Tab-separated table of C-alpha atoms and ligand atoms in Angstrom:
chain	number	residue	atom	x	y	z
S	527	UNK	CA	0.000	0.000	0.000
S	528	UNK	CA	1.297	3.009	-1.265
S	529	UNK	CA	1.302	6.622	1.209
S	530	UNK	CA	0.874	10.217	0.652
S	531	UNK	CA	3.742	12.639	1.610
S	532	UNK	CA	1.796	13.563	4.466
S	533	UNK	CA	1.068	10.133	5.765
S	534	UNK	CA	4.856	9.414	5.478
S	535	UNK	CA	5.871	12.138	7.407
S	536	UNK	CA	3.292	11.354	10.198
S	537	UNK	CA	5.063	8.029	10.667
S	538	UNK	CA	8.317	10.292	10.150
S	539	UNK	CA	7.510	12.657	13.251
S	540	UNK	CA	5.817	9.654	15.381
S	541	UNK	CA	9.607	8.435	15.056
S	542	UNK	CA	11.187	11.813	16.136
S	543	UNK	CA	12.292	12.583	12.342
S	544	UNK	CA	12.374	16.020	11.363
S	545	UNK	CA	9.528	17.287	9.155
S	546	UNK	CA	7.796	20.599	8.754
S	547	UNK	CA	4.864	21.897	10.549
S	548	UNK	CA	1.942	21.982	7.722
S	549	UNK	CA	-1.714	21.074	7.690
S	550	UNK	CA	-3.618	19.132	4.761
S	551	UNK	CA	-6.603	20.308	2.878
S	552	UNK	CA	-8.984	18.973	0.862
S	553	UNK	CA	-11.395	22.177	1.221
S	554	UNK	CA	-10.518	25.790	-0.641
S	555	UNK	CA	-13.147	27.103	2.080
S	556	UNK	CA	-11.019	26.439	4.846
S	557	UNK	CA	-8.071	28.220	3.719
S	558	UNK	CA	-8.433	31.431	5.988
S	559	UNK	CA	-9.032	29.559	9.055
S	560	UNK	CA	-5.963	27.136	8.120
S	561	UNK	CA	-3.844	29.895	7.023
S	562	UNK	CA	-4.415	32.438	10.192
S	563	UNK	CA	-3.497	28.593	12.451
S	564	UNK	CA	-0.712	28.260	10.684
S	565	UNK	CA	0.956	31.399	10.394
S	566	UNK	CA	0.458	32.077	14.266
S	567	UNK	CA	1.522	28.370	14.920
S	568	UNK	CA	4.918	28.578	12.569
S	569	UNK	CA	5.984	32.222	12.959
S	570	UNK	CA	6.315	32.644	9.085
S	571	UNK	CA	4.224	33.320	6.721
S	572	UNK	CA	6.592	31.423	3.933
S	573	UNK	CA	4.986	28.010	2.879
S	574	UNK	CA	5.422	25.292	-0.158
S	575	UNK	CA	2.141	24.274	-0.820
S	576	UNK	CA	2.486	20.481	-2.097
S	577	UNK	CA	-0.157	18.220	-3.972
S	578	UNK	CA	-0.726	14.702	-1.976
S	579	UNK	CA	-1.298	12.338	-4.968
S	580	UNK	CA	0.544	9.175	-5.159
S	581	UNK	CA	2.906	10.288	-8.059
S	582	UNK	CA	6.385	11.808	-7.967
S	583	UNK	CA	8.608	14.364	-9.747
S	584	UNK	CA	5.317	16.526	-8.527
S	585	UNK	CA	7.709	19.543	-8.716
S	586	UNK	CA	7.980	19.388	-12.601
S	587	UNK	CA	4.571	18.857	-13.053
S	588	UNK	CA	3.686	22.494	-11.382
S	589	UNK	CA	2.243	20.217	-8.007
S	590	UNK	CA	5.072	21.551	-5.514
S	591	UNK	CA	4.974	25.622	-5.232
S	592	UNK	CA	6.102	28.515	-2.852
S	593	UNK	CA	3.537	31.408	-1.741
S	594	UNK	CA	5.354	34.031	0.252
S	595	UNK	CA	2.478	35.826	1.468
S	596	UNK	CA	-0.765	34.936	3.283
S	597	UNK	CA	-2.648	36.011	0.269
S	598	UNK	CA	-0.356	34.652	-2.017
S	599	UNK	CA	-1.569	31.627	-0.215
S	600	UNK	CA	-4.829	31.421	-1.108
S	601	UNK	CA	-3.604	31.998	-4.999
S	602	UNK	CA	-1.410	29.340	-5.222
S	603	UNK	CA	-3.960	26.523	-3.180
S	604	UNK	CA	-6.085	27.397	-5.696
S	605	UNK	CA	-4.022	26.865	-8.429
S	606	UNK	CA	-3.451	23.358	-7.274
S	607	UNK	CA	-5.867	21.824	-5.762
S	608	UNK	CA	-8.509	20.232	-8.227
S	609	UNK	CA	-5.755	20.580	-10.974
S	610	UNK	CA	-4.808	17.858	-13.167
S	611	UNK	CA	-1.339	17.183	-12.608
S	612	UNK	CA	0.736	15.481	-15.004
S	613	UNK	CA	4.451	13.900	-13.649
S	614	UNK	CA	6.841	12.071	-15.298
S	615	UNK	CA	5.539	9.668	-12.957
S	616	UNK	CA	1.739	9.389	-13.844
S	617	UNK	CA	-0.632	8.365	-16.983
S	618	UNK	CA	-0.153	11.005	-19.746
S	619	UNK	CA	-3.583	11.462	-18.877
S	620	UNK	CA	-2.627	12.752	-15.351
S	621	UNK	CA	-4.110	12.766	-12.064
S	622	UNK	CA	-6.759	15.027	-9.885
S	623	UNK	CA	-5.292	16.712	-7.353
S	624	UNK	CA	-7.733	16.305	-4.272
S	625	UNK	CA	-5.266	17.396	-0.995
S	626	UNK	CA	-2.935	19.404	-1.305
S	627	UNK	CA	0.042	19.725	1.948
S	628	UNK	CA	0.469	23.366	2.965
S	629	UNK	CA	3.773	23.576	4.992
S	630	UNK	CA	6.336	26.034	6.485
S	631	UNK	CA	9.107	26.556	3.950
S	632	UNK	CA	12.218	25.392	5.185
S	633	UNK	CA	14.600	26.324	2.555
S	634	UNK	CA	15.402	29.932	4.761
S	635	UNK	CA	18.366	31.922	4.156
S	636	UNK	CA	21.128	31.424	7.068
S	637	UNK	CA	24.829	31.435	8.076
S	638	UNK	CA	25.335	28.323	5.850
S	639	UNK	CA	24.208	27.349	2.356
S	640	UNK	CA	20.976	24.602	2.555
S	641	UNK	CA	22.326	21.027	0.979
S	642	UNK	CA	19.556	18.428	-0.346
S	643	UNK	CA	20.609	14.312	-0.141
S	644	UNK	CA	18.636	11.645	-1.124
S	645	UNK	CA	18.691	8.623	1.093
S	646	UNK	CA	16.264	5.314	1.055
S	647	UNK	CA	15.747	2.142	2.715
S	648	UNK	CA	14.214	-0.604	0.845
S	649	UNK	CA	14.666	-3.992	0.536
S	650	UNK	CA	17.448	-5.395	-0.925
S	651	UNK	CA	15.532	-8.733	-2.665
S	652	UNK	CA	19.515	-10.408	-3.742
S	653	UNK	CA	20.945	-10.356	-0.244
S	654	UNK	CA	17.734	-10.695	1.861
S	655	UNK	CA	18.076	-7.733	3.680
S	656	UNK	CA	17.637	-3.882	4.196
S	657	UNK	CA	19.588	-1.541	2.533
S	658	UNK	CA	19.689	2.352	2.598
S	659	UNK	CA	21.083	4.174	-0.336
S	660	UNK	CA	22.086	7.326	-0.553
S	661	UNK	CA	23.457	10.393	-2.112
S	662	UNK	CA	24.468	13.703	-2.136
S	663	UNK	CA	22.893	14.519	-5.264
S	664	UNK	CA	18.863	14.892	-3.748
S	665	UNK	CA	16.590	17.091	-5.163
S	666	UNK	CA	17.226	15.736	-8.435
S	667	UNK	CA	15.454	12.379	-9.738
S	668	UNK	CA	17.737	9.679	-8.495
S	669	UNK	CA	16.801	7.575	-11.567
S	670	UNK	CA	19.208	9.580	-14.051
S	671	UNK	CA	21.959	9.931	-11.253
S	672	UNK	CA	22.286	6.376	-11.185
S	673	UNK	CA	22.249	6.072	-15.437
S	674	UNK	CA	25.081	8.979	-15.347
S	675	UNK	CA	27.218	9.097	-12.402
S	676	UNK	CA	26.613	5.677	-10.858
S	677	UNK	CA	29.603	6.585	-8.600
S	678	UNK	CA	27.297	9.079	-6.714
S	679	UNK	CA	25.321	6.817	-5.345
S	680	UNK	CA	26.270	4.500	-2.059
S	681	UNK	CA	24.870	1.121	-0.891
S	682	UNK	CA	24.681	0.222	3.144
S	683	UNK	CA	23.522	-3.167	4.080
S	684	UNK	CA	21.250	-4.326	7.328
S	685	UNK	CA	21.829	-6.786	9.141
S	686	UNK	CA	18.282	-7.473	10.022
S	687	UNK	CA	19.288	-9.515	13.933
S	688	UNK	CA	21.883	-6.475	13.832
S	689	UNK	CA	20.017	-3.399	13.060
S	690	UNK	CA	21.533	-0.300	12.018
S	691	UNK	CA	24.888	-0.214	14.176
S	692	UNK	CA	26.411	3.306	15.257
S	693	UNK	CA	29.402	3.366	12.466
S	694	UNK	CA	26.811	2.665	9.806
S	695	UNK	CA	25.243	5.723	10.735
S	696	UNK	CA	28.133	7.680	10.669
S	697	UNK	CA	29.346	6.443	7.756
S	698	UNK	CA	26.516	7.645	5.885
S	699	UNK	CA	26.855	10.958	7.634
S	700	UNK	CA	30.470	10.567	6.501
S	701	UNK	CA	29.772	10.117	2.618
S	702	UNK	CA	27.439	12.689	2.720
S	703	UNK	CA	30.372	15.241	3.249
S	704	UNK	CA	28.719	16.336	6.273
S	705	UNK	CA	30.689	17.547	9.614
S	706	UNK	CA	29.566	19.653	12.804
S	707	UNK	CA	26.464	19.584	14.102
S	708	UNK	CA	24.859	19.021	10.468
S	709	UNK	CA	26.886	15.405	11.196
S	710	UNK	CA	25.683	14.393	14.335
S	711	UNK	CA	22.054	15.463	13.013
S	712	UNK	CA	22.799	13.292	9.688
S	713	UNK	CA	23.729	10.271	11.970
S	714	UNK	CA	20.255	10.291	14.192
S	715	UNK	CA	17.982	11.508	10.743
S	716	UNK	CA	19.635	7.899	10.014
S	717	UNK	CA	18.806	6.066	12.895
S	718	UNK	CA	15.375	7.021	13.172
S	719	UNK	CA	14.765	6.866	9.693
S	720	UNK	CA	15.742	3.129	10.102
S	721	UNK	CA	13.202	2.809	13.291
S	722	UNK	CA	10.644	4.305	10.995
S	723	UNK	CA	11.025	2.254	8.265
S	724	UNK	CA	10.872	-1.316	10.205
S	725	UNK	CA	8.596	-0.442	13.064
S	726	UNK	CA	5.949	0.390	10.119
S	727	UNK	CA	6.996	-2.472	8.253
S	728	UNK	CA	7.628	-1.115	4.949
S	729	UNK	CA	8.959	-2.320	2.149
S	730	UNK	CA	10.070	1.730	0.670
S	731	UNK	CA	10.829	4.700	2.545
S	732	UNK	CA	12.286	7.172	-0.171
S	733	UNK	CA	13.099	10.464	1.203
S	734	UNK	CA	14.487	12.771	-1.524
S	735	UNK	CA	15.085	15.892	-0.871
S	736	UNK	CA	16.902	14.985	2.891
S	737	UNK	CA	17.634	18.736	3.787
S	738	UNK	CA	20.402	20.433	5.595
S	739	UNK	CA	19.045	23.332	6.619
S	740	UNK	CA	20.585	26.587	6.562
S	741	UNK	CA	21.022	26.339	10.599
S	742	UNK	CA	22.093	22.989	10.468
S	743	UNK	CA	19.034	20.443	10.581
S	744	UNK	CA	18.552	17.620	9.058
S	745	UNK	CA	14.928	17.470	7.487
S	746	UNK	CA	12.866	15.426	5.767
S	747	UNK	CA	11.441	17.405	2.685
S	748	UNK	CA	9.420	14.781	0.670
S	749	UNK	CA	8.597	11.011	2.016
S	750	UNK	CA	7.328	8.371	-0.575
S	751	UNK	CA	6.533	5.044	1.359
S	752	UNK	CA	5.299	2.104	0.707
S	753	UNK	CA	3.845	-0.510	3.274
S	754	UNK	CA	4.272	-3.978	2.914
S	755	UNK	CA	0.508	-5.344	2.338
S	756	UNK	CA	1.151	-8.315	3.867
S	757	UNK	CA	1.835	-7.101	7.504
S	758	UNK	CA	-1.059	-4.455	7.412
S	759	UNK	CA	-2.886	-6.517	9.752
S	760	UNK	CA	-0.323	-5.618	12.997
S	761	UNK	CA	-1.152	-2.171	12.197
S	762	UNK	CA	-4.648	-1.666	12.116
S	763	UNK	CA	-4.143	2.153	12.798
S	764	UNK	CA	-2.750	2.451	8.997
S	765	UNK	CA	-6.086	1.161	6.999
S	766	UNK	CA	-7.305	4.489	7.242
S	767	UNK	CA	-4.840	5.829	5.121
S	768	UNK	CA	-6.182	3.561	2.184
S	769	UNK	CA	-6.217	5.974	-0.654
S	770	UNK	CA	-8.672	4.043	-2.855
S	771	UNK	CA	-9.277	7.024	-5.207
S	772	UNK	CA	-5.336	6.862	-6.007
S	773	UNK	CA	-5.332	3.583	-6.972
S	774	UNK	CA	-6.041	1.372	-9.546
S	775	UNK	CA	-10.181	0.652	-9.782
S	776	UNK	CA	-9.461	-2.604	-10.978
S	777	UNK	CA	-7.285	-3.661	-8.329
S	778	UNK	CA	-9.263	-2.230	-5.864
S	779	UNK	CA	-12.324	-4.330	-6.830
S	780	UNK	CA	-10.399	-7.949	-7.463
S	781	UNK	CA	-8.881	-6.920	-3.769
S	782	UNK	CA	-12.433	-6.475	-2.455
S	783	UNK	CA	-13.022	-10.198	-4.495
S	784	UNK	CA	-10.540	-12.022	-2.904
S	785	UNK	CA	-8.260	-12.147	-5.614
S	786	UNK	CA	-4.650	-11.397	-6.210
S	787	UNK	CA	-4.132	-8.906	-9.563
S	788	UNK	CA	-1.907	-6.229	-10.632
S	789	UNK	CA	-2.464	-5.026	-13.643
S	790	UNK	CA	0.275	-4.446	-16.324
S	791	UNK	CA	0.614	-3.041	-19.836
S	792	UNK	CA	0.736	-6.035	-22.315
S	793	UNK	CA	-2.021	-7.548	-24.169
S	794	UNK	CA	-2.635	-11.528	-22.808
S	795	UNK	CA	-4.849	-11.465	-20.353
S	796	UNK	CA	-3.559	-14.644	-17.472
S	797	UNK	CA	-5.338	-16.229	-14.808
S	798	UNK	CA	-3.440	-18.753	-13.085
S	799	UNK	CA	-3.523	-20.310	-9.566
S	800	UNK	CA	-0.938	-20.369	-7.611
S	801	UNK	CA	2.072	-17.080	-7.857
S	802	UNK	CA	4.679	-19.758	-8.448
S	803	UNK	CA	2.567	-20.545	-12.077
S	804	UNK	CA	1.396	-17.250	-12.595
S	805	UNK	CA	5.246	-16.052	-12.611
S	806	UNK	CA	6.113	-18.826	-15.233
S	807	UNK	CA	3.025	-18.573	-17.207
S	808	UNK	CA	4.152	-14.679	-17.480
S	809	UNK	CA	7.671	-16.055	-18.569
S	810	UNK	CA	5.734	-18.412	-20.605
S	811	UNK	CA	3.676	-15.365	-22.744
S	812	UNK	CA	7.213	-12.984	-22.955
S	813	UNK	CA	8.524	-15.676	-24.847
S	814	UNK	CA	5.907	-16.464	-27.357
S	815	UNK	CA	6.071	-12.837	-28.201
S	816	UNK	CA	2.966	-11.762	-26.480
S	817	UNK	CA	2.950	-9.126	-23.021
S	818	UNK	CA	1.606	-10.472	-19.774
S	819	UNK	CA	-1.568	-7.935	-19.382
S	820	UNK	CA	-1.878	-8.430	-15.627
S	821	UNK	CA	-0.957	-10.714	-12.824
S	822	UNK	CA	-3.716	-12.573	-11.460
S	823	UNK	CA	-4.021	-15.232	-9.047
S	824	UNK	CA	-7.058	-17.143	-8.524
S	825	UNK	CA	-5.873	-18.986	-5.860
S	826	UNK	CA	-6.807	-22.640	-4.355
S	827	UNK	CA	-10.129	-22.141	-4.957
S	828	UNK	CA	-10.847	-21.931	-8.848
S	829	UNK	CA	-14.661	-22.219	-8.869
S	830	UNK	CA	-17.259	-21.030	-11.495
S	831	UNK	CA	-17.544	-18.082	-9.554
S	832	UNK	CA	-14.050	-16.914	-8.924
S	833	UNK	CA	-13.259	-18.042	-12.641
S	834	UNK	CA	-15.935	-16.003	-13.998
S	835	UNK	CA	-15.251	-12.940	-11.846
S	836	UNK	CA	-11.587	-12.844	-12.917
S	837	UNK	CA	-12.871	-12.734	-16.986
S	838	UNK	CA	-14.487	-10.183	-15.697
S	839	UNK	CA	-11.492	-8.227	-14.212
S	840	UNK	CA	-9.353	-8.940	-17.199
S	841	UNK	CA	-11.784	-8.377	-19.863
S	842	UNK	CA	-12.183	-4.527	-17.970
S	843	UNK	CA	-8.364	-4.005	-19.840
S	844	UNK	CA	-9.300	-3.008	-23.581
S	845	UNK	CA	-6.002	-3.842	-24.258
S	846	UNK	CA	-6.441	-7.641	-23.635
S	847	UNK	CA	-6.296	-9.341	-27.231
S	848	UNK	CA	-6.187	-13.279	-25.766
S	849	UNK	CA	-6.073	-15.111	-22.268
S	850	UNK	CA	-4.414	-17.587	-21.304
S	851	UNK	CA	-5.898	-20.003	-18.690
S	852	UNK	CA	-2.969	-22.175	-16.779
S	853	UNK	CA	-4.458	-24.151	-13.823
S	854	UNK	CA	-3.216	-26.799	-12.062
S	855	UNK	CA	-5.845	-28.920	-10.820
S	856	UNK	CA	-4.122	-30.391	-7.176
S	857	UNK	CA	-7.489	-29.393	-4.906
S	858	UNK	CA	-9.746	-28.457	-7.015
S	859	UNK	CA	-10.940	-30.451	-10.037
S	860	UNK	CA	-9.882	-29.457	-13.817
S	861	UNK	CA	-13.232	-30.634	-15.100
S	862	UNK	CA	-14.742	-28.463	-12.736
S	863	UNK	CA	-12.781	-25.254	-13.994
S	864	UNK	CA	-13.427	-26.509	-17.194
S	865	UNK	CA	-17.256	-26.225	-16.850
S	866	UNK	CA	-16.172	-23.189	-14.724
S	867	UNK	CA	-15.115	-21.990	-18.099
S	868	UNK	CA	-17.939	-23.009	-20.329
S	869	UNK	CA	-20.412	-21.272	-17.673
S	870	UNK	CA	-18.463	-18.023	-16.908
S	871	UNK	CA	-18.372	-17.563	-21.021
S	872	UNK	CA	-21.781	-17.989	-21.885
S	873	UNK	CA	-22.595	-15.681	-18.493
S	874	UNK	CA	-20.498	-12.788	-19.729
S	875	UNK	CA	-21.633	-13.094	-23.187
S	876	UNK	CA	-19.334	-10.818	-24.316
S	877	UNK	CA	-16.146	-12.500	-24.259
S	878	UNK	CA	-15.080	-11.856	-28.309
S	879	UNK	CA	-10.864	-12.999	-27.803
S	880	UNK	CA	-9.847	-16.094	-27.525
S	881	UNK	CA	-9.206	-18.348	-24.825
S	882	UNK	CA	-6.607	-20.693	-24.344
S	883	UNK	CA	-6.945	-22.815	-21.715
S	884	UNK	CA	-4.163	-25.197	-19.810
S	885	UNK	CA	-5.629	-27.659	-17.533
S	886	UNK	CA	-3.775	-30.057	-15.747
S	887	UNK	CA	-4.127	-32.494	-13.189
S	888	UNK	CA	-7.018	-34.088	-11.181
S	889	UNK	CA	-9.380	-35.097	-14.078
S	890	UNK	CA	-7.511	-33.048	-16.658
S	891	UNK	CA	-8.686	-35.576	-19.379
S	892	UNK	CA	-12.002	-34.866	-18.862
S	893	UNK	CA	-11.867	-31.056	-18.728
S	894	UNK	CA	-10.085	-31.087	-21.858
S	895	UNK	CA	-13.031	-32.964	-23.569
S	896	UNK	CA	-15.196	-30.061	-22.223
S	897	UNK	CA	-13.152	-27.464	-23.494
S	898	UNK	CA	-12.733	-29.263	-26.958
S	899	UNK	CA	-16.839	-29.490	-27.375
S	900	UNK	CA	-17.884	-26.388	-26.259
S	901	UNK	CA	-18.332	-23.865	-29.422
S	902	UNK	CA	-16.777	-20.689	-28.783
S	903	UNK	CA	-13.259	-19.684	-29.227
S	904	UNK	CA	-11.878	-21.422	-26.320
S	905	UNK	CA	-9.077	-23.814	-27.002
S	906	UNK	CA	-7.260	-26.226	-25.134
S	907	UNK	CA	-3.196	-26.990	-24.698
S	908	UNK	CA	-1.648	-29.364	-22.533
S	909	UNK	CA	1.670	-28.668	-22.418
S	910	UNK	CA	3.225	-25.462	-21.586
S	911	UNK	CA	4.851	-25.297	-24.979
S	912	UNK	CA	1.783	-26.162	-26.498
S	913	UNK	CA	-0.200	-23.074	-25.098
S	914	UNK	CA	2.932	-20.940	-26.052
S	915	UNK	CA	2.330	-21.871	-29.462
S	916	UNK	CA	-1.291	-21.171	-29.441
S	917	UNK	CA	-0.845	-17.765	-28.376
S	918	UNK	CA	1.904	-16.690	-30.821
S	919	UNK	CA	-1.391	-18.637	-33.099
S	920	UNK	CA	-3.877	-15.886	-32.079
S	921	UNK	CA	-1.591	-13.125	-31.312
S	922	UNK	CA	0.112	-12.825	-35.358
J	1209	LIG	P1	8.521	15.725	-5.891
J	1209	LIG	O1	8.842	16.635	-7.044
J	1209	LIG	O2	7.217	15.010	-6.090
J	1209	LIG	O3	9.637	14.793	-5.587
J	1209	LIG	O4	8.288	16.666	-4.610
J	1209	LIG	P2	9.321	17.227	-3.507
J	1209	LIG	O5	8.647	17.224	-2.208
J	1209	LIG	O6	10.602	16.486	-3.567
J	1209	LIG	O7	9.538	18.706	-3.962
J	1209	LIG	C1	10.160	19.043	-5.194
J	1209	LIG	C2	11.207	20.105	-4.979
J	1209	LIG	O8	10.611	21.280	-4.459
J	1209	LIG	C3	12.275	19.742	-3.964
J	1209	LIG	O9	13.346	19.062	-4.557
J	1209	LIG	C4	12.711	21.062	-3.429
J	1209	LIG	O10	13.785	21.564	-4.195
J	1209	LIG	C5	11.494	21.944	-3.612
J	1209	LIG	N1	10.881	22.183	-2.298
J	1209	LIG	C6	10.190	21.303	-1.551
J	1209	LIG	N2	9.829	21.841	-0.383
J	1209	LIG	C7	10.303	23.096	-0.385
J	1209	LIG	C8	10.268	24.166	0.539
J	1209	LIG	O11	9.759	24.074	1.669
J	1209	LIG	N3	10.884	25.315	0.158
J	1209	LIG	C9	11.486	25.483	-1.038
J	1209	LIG	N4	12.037	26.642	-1.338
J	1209	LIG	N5	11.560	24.486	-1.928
J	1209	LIG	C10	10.972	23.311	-1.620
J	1210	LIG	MN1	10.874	14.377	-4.031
């Protein structure tokens, strides 16, 4: 489950991180009574005014803005919220801006020149544990650092028994180029940073810009976190923060179905039990030349229902120009699939690509025979190869 900035930074501050004072709002009529709190609560009346969607490089867009006034306020809320803002990192088509994060701007002159870093944790999926990466080039996306100047960027291993030890800390706060105070406040933005990240049990905490503030602070500027989805349930404090407007509709309705999809951007639609055989049968439709068009797994129990409910998913993508059926019969019962199949067709009427269906074990024999004698444009393969064929048949 993805997070807003604002979100992030709550989990931030719960941790003793450093993040600006700012309210949200979803409301332009609440601006004068928000403004008047704020300005009495900060001491300035200098804010960035930030839209909460769950996209970055917001900044390019025209989603991440300055007012330097209390009336300039006003202006520039208005000129965000209910915008469409377009990112590198949405659809062309954009994305409504509901919320928008007013907060005190930090970027103040002082005795020292402000300094953004970029620093991460995620996990590190080849050595099984946490990492944080970082750099001193933040502000910046960190995708075209790493395609140009590779060097810029440094890798710090977890031990996850360990946890982040003192040195690691101020190694980081080393690299950074940092001394002083700005140091010492690099090496506990670290440390808690580290608490935040595990006690909330995400999988991403991206924090880019980390600033150095002009008096020496370390801050967190931006926060993009993900949760890991599958220890939301030891944090039942978090569900409220369930964005469903910001994500995908089509995920959000085979979530509330019981069923395991992502969508993707290629054209065979899959449904497959098991993630083990829905990761192959993706391999499986790369290689005869087709483009997995979501993930989707039915899991152990492939009735009529669930079979006919996932068409239903994967027939919502328009760019879905064959499916591929791969189940493995160990519970349930090809020949009940099969009919699964026959039914869930002649329900949805308006199935018009072409089906090819992999069926084996229990009673595979007999759910073939179904799927050869039924009269639409559902075939049957038995071996892997087979339905690899097929497709590449129906694809060119
Ligand atoms: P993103 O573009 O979605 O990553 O949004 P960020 O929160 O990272 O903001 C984009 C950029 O706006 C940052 O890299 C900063 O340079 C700038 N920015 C963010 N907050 C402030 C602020 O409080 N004051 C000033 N002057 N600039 C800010
Ligand atoms: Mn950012």
């Amino acid at each position: 489950m993805n997070l807003h900035e604002y979100q992030g930074k709550e989990i931030l501050a719960q941790h003793g991180v450093n993040v600006q004072r700012g309210v949200v709002l979803d409301d332009l009529n609440e601006i004068e009574n928000v403004s008047k709190k704020l300005v009495e609560e900060t001491g300035t009346d200098w804010f960035v005014v930030k839209a909460q969607i769950h996209a970055g490089g917001r900044g390019k867009g025209g989603g991440v803005k300055i007012a330097k006034s209390k009336d300039d306020l006003k202006d520039v809320v208005s000129s965000i919220l209910g915008m469409n803002l377009i990112t590198p990192q949405t659809s062309k088509e954009g994305k409504l801006v509901r919320k928008v994060l007013i907060a005190e701007d930090v970027y103040y002159p002082g005795e020292s020149e402000t300094e953004e870093f970029y620093v991460s944790i995620l996990l590190n999926r080849k050595t099984g544990q946490n990492m944080i990466m970082y750099s001193t080039e933040g502000g910046v996306d960190i995708e075209s650092v790493a395609e140009k100047t590779p060097e810029l960027i440094f890798y710090e291993d977890i031990d996850p028994l360990l946890g982040i030890l003192p040195f690691q800390a101020r190694k980081i706060a080393f690299n950074l180029g940092l001394s002083g105070k700005s140091f010492k406040e690099m090496v506990k933005f670290i440390s808690l940073l580290y608490k935040s990240y595990v006690s909330s049990d995400s999988s991403l905490f991206e924090i880019n810009p980390v600033l150095k503030t002009s008096d020496n602070k370390i801050m967190a500027v931006d926060a993009k976190v993900t949760l890991d989805d599958n220890a939301l349930f030891r944090h039942n404090d978090y569900s409220k923060w369930r964005d469903l407007k910001e994500e995908n509709p089509v995920e959000v309705e085979a979530r509330e179905l019981g069923l395991n999809y992502v969508d993707l951007d290629g054209n065979v639609g899959c449904m497959v039990n098991g993630a083990g055989l829905a990761m192959a049968t993706m391999d499986l439709i790369k290689q005869s030349g087709g483009d997995p068009a979501n993930f989707l797994d039915v899991g152990g129990t492939a009735d009529a229902k669930r079979v006919e409910a996932a068409f239903r998913l994967i027939l919502k993508d328009p760019n879905v120009k064959a499916i591929l059926v791969n189940i493995f019969g160990g519970i349930v019962r090809c020949d009940r699939v099969a009919q699964g199949i026959v039914d869930a067709y002649n329900n949805l009427k308006n199935i018009s690509v072409p089906i090819i269906v992999r069926l084996q074990g229990t009673n595979a024999e007999i759910a073939k025979e179904i799927i050869d004698n039924c009269d639409f444009k559902v075939y049957s393969a038995t071996e892997f190869q087979e339905a690899a064929d097929k497709i590449q048949e129906v694809l060119y």
